[in-house]
Coordinates of C-alpha atoms in Angstrom, one line a residue:
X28 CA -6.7 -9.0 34.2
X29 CA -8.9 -12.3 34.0
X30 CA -11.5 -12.7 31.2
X31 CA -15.1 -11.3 31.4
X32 CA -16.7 -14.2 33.0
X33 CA -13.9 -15.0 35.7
X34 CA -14.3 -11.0 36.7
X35 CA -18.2 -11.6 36.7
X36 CA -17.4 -14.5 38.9
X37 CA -15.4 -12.7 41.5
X38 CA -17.3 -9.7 41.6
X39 CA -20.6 -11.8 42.1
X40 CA -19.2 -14.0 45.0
X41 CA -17.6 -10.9 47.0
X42 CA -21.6 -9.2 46.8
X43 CA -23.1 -12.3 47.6
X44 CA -20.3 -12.4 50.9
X45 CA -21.7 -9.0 51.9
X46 CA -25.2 -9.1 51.5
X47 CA -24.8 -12.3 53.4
X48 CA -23.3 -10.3 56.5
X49 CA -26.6 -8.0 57.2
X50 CA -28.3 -8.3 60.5
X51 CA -31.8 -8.2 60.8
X52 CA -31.0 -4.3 62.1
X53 CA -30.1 -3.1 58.7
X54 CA -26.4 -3.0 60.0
X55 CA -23.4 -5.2 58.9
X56 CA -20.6 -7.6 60.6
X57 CA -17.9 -9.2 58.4
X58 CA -18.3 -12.1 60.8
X59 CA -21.7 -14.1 60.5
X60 CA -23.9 -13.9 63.9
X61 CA -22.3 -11.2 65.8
X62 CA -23.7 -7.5 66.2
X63 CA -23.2 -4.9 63.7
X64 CA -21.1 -2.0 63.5
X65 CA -20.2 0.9 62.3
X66 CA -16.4 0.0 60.9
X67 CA -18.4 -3.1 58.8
X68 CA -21.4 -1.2 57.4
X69 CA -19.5 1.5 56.0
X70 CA -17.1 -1.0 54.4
X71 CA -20.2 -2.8 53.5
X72 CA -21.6 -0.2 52.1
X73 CA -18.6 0.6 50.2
X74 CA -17.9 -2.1 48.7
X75 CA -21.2 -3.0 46.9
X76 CA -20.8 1.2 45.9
X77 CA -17.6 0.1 44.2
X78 CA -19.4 -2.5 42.6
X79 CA -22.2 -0.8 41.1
X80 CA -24.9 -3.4 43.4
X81 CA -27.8 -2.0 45.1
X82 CA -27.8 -1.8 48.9
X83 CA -30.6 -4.4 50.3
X84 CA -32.9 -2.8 53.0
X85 CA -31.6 0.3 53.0
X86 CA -34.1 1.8 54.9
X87 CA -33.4 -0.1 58.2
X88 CA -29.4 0.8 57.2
X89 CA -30.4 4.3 57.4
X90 CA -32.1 3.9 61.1
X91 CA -29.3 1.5 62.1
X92 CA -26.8 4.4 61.2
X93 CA -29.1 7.3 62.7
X94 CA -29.6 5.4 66.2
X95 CA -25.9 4.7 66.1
X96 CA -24.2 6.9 69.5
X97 CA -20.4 7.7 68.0
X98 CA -18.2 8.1 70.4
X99 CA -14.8 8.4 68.9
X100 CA -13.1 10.1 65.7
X101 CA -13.4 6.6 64.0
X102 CA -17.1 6.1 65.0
X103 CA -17.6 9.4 63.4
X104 CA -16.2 8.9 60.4
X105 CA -17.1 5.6 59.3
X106 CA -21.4 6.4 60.7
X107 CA -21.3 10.4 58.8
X108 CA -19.1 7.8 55.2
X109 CA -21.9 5.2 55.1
X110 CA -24.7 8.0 55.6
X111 CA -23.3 9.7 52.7
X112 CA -23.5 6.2 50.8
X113 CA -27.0 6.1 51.5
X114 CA -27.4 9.2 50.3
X115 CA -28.2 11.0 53.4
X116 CA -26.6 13.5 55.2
X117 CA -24.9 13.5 58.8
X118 CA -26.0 15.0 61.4
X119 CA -23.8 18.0 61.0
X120 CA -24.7 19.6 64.8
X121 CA -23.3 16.8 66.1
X122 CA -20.5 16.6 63.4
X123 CA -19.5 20.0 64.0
X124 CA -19.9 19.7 67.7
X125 CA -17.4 17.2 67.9
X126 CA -15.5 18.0 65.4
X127 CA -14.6 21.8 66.7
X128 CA -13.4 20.2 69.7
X129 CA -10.4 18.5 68.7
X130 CA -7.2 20.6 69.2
X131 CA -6.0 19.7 65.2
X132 CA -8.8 21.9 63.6
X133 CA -6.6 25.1 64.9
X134 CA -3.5 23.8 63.6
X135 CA -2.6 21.8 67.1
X136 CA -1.2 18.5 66.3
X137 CA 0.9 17.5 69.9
X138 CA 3.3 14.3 70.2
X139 CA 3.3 11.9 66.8
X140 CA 3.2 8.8 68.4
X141 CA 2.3 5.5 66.4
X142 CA 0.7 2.4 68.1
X143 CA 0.6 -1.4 66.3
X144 CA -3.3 -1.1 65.6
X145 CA -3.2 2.2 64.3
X146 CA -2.5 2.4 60.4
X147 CA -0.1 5.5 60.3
X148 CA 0.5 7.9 62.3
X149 CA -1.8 10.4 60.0
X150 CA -4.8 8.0 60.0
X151 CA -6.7 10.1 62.1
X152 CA -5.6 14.1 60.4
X153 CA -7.1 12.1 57.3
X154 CA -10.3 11.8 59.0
X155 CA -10.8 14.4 60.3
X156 CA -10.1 16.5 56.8
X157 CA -12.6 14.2 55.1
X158 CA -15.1 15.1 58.3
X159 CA -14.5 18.8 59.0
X160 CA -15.2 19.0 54.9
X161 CA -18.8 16.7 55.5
X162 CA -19.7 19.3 58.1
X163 CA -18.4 22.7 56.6
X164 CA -15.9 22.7 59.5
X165 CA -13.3 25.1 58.1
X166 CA -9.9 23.6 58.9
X167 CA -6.5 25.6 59.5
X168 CA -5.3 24.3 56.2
X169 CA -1.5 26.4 56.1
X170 CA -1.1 24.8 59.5
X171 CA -2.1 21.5 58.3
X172 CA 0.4 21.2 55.5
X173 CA 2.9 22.4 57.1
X174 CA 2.9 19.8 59.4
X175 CA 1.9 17.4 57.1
X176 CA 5.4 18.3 54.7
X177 CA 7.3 18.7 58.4
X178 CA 7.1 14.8 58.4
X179 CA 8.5 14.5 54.8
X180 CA 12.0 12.0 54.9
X181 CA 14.6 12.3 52.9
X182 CA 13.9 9.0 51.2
X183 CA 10.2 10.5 49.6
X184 CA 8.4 8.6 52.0
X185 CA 6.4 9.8 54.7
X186 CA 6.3 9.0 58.8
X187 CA 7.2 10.2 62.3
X188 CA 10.4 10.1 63.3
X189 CA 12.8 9.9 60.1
X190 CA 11.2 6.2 59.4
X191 CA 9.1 6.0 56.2
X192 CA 6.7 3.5 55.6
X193 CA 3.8 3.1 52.8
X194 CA 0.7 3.6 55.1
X195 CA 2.3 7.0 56.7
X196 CA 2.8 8.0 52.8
X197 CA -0.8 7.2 51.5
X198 CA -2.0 9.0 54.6
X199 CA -0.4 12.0 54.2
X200 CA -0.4 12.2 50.5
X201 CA -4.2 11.7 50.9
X202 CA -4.6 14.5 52.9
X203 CA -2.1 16.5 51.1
X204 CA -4.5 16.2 48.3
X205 CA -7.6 16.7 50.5
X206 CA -6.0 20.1 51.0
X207 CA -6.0 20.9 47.6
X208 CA -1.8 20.3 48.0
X209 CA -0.2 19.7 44.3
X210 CA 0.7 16.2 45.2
X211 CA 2.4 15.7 41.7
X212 CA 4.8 18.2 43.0
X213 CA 6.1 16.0 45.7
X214 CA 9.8 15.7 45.1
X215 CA 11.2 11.9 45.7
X216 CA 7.8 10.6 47.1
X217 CA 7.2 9.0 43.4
X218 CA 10.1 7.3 44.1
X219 CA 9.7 6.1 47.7
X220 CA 6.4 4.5 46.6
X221 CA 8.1 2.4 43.3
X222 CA 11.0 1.1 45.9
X223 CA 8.3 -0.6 47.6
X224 CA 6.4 -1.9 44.5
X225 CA 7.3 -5.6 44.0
X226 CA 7.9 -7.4 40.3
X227 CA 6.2 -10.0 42.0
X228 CA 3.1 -8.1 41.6
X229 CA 1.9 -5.8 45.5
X230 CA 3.9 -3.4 47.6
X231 CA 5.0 -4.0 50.8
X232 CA 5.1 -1.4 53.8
X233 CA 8.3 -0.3 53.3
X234 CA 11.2 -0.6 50.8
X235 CA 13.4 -4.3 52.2
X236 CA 9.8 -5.6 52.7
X237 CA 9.5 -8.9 50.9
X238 CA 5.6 -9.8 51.9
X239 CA 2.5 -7.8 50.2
X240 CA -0.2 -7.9 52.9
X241 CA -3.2 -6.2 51.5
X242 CA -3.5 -3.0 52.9
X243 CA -0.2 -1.9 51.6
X244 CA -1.2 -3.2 48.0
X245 CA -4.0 -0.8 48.7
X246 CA -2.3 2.1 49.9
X247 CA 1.0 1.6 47.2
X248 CA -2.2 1.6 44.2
X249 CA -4.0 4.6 46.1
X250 CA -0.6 6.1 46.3
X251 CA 0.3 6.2 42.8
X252 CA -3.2 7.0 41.6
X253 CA -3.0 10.2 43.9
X254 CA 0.6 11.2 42.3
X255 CA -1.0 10.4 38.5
X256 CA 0.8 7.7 38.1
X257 CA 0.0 3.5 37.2
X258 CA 1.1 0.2 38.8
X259 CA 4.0 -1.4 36.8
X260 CA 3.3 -4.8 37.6
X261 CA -1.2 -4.9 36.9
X262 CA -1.3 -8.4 36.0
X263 CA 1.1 -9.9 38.7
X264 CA -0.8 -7.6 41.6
X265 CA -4.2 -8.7 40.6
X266 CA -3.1 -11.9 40.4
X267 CA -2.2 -11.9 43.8
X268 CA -4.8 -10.2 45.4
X269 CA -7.2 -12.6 43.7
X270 CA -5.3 -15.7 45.5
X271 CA -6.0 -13.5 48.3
X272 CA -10.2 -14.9 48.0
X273 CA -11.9 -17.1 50.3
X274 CA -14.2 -19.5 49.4
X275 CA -16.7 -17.2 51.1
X276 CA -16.2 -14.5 48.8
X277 CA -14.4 -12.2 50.7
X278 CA -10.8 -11.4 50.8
X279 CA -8.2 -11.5 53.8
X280 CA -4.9 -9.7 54.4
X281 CA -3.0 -12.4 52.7
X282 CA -3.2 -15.8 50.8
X283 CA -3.9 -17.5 54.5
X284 CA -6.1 -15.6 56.7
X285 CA -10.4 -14.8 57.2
X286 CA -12.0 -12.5 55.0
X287 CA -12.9 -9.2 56.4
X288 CA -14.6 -6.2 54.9
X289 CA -12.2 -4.1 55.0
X290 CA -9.5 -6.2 53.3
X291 CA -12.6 -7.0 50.9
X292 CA -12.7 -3.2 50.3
X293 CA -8.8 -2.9 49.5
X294 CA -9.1 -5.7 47.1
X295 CA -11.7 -4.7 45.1
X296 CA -10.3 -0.7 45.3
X297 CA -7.3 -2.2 43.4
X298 CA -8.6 -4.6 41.0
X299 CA -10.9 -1.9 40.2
X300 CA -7.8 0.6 39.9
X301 CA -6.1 -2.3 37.6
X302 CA -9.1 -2.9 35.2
X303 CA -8.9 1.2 34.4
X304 CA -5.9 1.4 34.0
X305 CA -4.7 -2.2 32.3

């Protein structure tokens, strides 16, 4: 990748972004002067994790996170993932509570439909693995994988309706695996995920793609990490997701765009994945 004081350089401009982004609350925002929430603080959190920096004021994080009323399956997740961060547990009455009363712990999974601001389809089973495992929440895995392997293509990929794309894959591989699924054995998926790696360094969402926005860079490297496998273009891909920096440290979904935490989060995921395995 780039030389030891470039990397230094990067990885001490996207902390300084972060710490930057903590209200007075102990919470973060990606965007300066606006309340926190729960989405950003995990991400927050995460990030300086992946980094090895410490988290400043933990403490108030901690209250910020335990006064913090979820109300939804991503609420949920992303206040019981940065609690875990901090090193302290969930609640796990209230984890439990909510999490024994959705229909897809007993194997119930309904209509796969897939909106524009939803990731994948299988966003949400993968959440709710991760969670019903945070709160001893035994899941109905035989259903689960079933399922899961129902919405298998013939191309390798996976997604609703006969249509793969890369963010249904990583989602359902990831949960495959949360299952305790041998992903290696996946037949053609390996495959599925190469046809949308790019020589140009990235992956795009699905196989006649021709831009690399970074979530998919994220998923296609989370992908292939999952199946045991490595990138085949390191040095172009962290090229590109570097050009993907702000002068505020952070990273957005492309070359043009505002930094967010979560796109900050992809981008150091990869480079991270790239310096191991380069």
């Amino acid at each position: 990748m780039a030389d030891r004081q470039s990397t230094d350089l990067w990885v001490r401009r996207v902390i300084d972004y972060v710490v930057n982004r903590q209200n007075e609350d102990g919470g973060y925002t990606f965007c300066q002067g606006t309340e926190s929430n729960a989405q950003d603080t995990y991400y927050g959190l995460a990030i300086l994790d992946l980094l090895g920096a410490p988290f400043p004021n933990v403490e108030r994080t901690v209250e910020w996170l335990d006064s913090f009323v979820p109300d939804s399956l991503y609420s949920h997740y992303y206040v019981a993932k940065a609690l875990k961060l901090c090193g302290k547990e969930p609640n796990k009455k209230l984890l439990r509570k909510f999490i024994l009363s959705l229909p897809v712990i007993n194997g119930e999974f309904g209509t796969v439909n897939v909106y524009a601001e939803v990731a994948s389809e299988f966003l949400s089973i993968f959440m709710v693995i991760e969670l019903a495992d945070m709160a001893d929440v035994e899941i109905n895995r035989k259903k689960t994988v079933d399922w899961l392997l129902s919405l298998k293509n013939n191309d390798g990929g996976f997604g609703a309706h006969g249509h793969s794309n890369l963010n249904s894959t990583y989602h359902a591989v990831a949960s495959l695996s949360n299952l305790s699924y041998p992903v290696k054995s996946l037949g053609g998926t390996l495959e599925y995920v190469r046809t949308c790696e790019k020589p140009y360094g990235g992956f795009t969402v699905v196989p006649i793609g021709t831009i690399p926005f970074m979530e998919h860079i994220y998923y296609g490297a989370s992908t292939l990490n999952l199946l045991g496998e490595s990138l085949r273009y390191p040095k172009q891909t962290a090229e590109l997701v570097l050009k993907c920096q702000n002068a505020n440290g952070g990273f957005a979904r492309s070359d043009i765009g505002i930094s967010t935490f979560e796109d900050t989060f992809y981008a150091v995921s990869v480079l991270q994945t790239i310096s191991k395995q380069w």
